[in-house]
PDB file of C-alpha atoms in Angstrom:
ATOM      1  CA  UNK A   1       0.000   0.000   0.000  1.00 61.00           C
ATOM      2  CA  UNK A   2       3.201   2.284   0.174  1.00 66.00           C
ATOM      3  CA  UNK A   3       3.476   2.174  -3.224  1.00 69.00           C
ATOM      4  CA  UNK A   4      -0.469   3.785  -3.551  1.00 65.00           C
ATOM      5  CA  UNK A   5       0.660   6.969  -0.974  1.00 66.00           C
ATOM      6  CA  UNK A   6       3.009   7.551  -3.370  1.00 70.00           C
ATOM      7  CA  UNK A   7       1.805   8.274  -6.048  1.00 69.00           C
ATOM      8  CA  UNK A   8       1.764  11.513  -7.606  1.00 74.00           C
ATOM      9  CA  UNK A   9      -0.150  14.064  -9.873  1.00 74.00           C
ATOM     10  CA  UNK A  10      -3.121  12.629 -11.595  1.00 74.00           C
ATOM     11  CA  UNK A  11      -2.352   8.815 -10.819  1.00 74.00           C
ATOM     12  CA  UNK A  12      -3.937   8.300  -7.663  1.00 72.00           C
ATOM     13  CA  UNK A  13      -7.517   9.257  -9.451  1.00 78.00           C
ATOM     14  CA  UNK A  14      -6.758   7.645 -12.627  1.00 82.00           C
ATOM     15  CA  UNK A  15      -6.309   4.395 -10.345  1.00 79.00           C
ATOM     16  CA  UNK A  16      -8.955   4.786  -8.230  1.00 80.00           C
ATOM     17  CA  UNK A  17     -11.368   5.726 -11.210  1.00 87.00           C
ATOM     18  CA  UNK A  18     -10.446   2.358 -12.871  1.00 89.00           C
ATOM     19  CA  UNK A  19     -10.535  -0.066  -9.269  1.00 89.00           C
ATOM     20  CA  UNK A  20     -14.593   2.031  -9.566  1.00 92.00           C
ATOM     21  CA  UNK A  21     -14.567   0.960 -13.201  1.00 94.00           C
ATOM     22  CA  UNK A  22     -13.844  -2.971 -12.806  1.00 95.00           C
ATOM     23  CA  UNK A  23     -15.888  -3.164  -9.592  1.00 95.00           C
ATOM     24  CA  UNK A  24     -18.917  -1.550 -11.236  1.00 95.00           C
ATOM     25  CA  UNK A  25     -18.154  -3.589 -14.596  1.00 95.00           C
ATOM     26  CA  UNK A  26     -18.450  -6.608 -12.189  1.00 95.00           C
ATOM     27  CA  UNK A  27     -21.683  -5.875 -10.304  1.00 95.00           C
ATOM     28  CA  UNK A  28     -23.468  -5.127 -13.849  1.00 96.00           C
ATOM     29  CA  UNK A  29     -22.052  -8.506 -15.186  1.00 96.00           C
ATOM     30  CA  UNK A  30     -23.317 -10.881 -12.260  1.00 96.00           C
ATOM     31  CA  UNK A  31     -27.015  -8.518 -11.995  1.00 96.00           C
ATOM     32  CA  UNK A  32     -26.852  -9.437 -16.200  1.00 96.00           C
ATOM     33  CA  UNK A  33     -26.253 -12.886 -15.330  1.00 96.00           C
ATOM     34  CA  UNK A  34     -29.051 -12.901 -12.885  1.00 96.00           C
ATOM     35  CA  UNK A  35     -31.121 -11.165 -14.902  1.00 96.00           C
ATOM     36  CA  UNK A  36     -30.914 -13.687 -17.623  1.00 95.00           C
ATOM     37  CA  UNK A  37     -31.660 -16.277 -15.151  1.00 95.00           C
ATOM     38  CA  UNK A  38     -34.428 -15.139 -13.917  1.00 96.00           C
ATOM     39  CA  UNK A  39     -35.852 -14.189 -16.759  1.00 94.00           C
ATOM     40  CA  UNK A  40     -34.956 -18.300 -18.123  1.00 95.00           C
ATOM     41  CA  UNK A  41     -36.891 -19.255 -15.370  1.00 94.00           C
ATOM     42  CA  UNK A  42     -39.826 -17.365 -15.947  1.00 96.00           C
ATOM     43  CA  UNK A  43     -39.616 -18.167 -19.761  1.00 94.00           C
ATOM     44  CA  UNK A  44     -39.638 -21.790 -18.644  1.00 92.00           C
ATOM     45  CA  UNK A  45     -43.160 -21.715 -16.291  1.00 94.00           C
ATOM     46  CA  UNK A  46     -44.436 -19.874 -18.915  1.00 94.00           C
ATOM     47  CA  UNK A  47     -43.623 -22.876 -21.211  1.00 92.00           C
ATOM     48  CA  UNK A  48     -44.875 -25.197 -18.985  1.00 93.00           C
ATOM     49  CA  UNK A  49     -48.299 -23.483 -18.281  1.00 94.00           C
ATOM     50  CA  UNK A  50     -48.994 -23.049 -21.692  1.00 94.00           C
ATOM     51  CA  UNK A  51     -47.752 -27.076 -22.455  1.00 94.00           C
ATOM     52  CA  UNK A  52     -50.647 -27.735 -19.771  1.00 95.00           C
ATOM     53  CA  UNK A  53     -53.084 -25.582 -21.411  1.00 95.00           C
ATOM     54  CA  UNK A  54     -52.266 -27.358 -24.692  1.00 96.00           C
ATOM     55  CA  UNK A  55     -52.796 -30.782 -23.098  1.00 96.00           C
ATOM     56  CA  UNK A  56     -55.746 -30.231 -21.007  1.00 96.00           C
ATOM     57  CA  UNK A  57     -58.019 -28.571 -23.752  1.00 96.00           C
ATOM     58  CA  UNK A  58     -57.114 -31.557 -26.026  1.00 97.00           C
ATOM     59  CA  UNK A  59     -57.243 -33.651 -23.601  1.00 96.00           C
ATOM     60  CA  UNK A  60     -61.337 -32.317 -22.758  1.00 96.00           C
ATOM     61  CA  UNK A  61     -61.849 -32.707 -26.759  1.00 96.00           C
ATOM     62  CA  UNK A  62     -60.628 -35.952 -27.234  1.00 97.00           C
ATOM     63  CA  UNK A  63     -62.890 -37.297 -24.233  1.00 97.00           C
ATOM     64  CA  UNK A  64     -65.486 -35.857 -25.538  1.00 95.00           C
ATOM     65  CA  UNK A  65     -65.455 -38.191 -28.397  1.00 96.00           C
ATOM     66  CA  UNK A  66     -64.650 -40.360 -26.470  1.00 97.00           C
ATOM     67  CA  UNK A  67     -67.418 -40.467 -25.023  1.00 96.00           C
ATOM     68  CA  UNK A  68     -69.399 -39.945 -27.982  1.00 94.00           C
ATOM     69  CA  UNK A  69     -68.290 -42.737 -30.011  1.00 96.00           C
ATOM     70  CA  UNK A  70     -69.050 -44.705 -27.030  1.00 97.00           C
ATOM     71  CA  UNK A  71     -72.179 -43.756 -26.457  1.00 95.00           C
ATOM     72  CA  UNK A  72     -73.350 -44.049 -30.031  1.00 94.00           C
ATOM     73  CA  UNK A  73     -71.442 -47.726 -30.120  1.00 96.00           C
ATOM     74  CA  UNK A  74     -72.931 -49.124 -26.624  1.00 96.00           C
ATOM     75  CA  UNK A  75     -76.850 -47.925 -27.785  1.00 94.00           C
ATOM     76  CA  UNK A  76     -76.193 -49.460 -31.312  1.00 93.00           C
ATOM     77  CA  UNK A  77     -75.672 -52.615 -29.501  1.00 93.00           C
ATOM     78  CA  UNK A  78     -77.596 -52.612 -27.028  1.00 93.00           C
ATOM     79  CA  UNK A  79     -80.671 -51.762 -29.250  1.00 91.00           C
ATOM     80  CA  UNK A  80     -79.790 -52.613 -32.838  1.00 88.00           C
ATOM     81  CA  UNK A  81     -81.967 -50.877 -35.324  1.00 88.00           C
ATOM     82  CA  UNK A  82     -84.099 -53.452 -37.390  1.00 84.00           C
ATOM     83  CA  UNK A  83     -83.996 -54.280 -41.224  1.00 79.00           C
ATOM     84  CA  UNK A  84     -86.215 -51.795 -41.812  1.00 79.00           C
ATOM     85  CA  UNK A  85     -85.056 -49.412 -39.833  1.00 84.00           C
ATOM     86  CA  UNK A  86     -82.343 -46.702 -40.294  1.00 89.00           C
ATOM     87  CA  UNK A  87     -79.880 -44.781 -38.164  1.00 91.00           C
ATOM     88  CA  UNK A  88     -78.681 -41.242 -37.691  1.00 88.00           C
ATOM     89  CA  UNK A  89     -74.629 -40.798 -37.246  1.00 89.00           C
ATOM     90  CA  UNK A  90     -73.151 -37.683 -36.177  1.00 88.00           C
ATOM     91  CA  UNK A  91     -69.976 -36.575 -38.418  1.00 88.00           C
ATOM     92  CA  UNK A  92     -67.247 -36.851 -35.711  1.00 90.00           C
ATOM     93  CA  UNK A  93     -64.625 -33.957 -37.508  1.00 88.00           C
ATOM     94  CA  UNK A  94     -67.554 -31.371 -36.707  1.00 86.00           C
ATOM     95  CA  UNK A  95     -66.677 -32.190 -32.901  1.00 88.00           C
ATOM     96  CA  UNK A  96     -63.140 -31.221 -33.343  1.00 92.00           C
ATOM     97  CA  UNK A  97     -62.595 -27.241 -32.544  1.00 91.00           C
ATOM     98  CA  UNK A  98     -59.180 -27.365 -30.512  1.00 93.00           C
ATOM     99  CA  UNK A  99     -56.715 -29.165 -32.418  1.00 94.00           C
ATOM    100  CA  UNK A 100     -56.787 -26.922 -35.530  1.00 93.00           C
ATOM    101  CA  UNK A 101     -56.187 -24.174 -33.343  1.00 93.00           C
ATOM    102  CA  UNK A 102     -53.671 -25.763 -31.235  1.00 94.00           C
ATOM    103  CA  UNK A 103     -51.554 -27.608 -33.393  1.00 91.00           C
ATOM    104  CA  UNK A 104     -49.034 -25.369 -34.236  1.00 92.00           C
ATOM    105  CA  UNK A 105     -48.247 -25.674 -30.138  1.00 94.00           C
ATOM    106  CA  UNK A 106     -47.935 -29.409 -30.284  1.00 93.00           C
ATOM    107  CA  UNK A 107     -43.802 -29.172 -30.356  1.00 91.00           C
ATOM    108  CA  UNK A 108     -44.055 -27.911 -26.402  1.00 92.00           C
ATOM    109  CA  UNK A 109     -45.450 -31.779 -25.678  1.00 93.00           C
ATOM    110  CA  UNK A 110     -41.716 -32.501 -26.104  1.00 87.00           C
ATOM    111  CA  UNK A 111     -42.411 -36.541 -26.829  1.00 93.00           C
ATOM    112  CA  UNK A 112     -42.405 -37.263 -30.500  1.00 94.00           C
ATOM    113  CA  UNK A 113     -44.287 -40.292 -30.232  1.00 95.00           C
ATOM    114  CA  UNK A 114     -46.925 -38.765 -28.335  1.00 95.00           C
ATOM    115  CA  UNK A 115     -47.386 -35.791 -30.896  1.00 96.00           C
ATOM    116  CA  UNK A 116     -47.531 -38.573 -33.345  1.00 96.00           C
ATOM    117  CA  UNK A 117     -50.293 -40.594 -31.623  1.00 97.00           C
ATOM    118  CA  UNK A 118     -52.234 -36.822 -30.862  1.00 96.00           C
ATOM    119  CA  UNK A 119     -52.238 -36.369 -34.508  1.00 96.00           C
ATOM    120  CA  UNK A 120     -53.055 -39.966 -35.484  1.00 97.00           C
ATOM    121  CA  UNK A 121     -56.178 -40.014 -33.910  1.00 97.00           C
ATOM    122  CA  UNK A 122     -56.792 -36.625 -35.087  1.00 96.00           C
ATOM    123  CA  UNK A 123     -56.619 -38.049 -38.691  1.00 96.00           C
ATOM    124  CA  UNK A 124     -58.925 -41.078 -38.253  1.00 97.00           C
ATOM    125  CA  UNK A 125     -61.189 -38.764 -36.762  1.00 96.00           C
ATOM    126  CA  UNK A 126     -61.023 -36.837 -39.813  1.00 93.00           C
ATOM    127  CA  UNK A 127     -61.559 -40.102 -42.182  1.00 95.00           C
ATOM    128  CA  UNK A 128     -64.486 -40.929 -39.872  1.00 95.00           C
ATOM    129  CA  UNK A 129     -66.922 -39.403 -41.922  1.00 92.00           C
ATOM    130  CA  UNK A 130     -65.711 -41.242 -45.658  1.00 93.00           C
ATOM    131  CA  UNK A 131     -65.024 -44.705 -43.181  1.00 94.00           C
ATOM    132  CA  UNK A 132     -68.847 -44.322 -42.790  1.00 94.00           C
ATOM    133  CA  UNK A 133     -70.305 -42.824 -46.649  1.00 92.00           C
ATOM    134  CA  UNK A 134     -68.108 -46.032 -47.154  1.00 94.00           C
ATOM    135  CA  UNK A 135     -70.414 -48.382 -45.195  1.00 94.00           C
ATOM    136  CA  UNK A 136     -73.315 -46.893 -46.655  1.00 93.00           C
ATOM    137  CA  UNK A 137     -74.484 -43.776 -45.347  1.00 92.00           C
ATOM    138  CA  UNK A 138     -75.767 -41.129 -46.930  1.00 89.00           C
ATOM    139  CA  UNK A 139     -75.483 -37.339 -46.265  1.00 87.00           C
ATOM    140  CA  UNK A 140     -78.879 -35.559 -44.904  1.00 80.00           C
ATOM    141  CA  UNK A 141     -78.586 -32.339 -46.752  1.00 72.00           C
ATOM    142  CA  UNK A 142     -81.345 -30.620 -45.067  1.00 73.00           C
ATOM    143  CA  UNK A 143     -78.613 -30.482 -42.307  1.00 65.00           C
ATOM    144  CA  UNK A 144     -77.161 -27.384 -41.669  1.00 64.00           C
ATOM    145  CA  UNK A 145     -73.249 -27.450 -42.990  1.00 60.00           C
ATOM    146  CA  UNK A 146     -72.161 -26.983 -39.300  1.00 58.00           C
ATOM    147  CA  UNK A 147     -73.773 -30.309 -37.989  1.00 64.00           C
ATOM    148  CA  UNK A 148     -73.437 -33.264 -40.777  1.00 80.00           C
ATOM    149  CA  UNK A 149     -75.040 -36.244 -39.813  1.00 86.00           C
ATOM    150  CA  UNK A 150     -75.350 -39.552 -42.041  1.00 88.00           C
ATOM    151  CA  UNK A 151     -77.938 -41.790 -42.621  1.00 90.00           C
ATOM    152  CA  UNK A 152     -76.593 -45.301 -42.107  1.00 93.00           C
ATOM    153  CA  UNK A 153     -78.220 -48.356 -43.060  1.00 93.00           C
ATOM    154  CA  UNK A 154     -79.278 -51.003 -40.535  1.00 92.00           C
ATOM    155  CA  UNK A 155     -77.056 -53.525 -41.983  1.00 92.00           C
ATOM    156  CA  UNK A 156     -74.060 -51.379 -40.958  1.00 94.00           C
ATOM    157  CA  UNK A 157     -74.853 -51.056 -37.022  1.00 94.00           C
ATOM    158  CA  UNK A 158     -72.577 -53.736 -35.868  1.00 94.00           C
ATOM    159  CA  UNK A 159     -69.784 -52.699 -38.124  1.00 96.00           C
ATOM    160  CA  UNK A 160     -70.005 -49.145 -37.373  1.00 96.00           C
ATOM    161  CA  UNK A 161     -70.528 -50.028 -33.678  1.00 96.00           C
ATOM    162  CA  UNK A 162     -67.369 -51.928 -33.723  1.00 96.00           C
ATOM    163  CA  UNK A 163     -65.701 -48.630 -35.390  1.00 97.00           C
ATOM    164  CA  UNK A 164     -66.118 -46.700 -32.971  1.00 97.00           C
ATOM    165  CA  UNK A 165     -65.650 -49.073 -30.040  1.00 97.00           C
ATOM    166  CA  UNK A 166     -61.910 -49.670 -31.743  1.00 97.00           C
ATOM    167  CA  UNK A 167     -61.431 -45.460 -32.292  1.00 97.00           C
ATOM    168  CA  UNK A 168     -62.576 -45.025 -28.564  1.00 97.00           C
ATOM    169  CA  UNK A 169     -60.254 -47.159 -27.412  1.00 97.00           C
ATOM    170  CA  UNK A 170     -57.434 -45.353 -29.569  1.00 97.00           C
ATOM    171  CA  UNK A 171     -58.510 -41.968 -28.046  1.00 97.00           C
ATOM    172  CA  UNK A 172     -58.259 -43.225 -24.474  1.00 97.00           C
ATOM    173  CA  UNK A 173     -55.057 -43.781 -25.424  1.00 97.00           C
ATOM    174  CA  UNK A 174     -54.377 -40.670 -26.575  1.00 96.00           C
ATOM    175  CA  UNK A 175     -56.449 -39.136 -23.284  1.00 96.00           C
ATOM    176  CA  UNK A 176     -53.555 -41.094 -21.101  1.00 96.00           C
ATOM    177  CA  UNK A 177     -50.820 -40.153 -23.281  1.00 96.00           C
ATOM    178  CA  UNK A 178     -51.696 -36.182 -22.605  1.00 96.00           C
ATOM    179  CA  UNK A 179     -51.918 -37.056 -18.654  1.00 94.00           C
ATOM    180  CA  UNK A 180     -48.611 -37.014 -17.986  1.00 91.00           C
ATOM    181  CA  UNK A 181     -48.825 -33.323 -18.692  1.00 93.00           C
ATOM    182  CA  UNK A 182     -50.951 -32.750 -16.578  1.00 90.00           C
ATOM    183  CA  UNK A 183     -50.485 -34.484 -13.066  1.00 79.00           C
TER     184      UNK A 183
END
């Protein structure tokens, strides 16, 4: 420190100005580094909540048809229309309203093969319709566009009942497969 009494003229401010300098450099360096931490963090429960928002509202879709493909499979078999009779079919893609507008957010699931299976059962949701002109049925086109129903023949009750047991059990899958994020 003998060497700091010393010195003369300017020198002793020019030092001290520059020990100010580096200690001032330092503090903004670590409250950057902080900064940027924090603000990771924050970035990251953002990411998560909106993952969870992603999951749960397909999640509340896809049991929905769930639960309508059930429905409509377990009263086809338990009461089977007769030979003469026909049934009405409700055009499952007309049920879908959250996927196309969540879809683009389907990277933050982060599990390929689970985005794979989402969108799977998206698409035989979307061939339900054709699966079922296939089998028989015929459009009602005194339906409004926005609910599409199908008349289906009586012949085709088991086989569509069988349909949509084997896509309900599909979208189950798909229900689990977006509960781990959400628990």
């Amino acid at each position: 420190m003998d060497w700091l009494e010393g010195l003369k003229g300017g020198a002793p401010a020019v030092f001290g100005a520059l020990i100010g300098s580096l200690v001032g450099f330092g503090t903004l360096v670590i409250g950057a580094l902080f900064n940027a931490k924090l603000s990771r963090d924050r970035d990251d429960r953002l990411r998560k909540v909106e993952v969870r928002g992603v999951a749960a509202a397909l999640r509340a879709e896809l049991s929905s048809i769930d639960e309508t493909l059930t429905d409509n499979a377990q009263r086809l078999r338990d009461k089977p229309p007769t030979n003469s009779e026909s049934f009405l079919l409700p055009d499952l893609s007309h049920s879908v309203r959250m996927f196309p507008a969540l879809s683009s957010k389907l990277g933050g699931l982060d599990d390929p093969l689970v985005i794979q299976e989402i969108i799977q059962i998206y698409i035989v949701i979307d061939q339900y319709y054709e699966n079922c002109l296939l089998l028989g049925g015929q459009p009602r086109p005194e339906m409004p566009n926005e609910r599409r129903l199908l008349l289906m023949p009586s012949n085709s009750a088991d086989h569509v009942a069988t349909m949509n047991f084997d896509i309900a059990v599909r979208v189950k899958n798909g229900v689990g497969l977006l509960n781990k994020y959400l628990y």
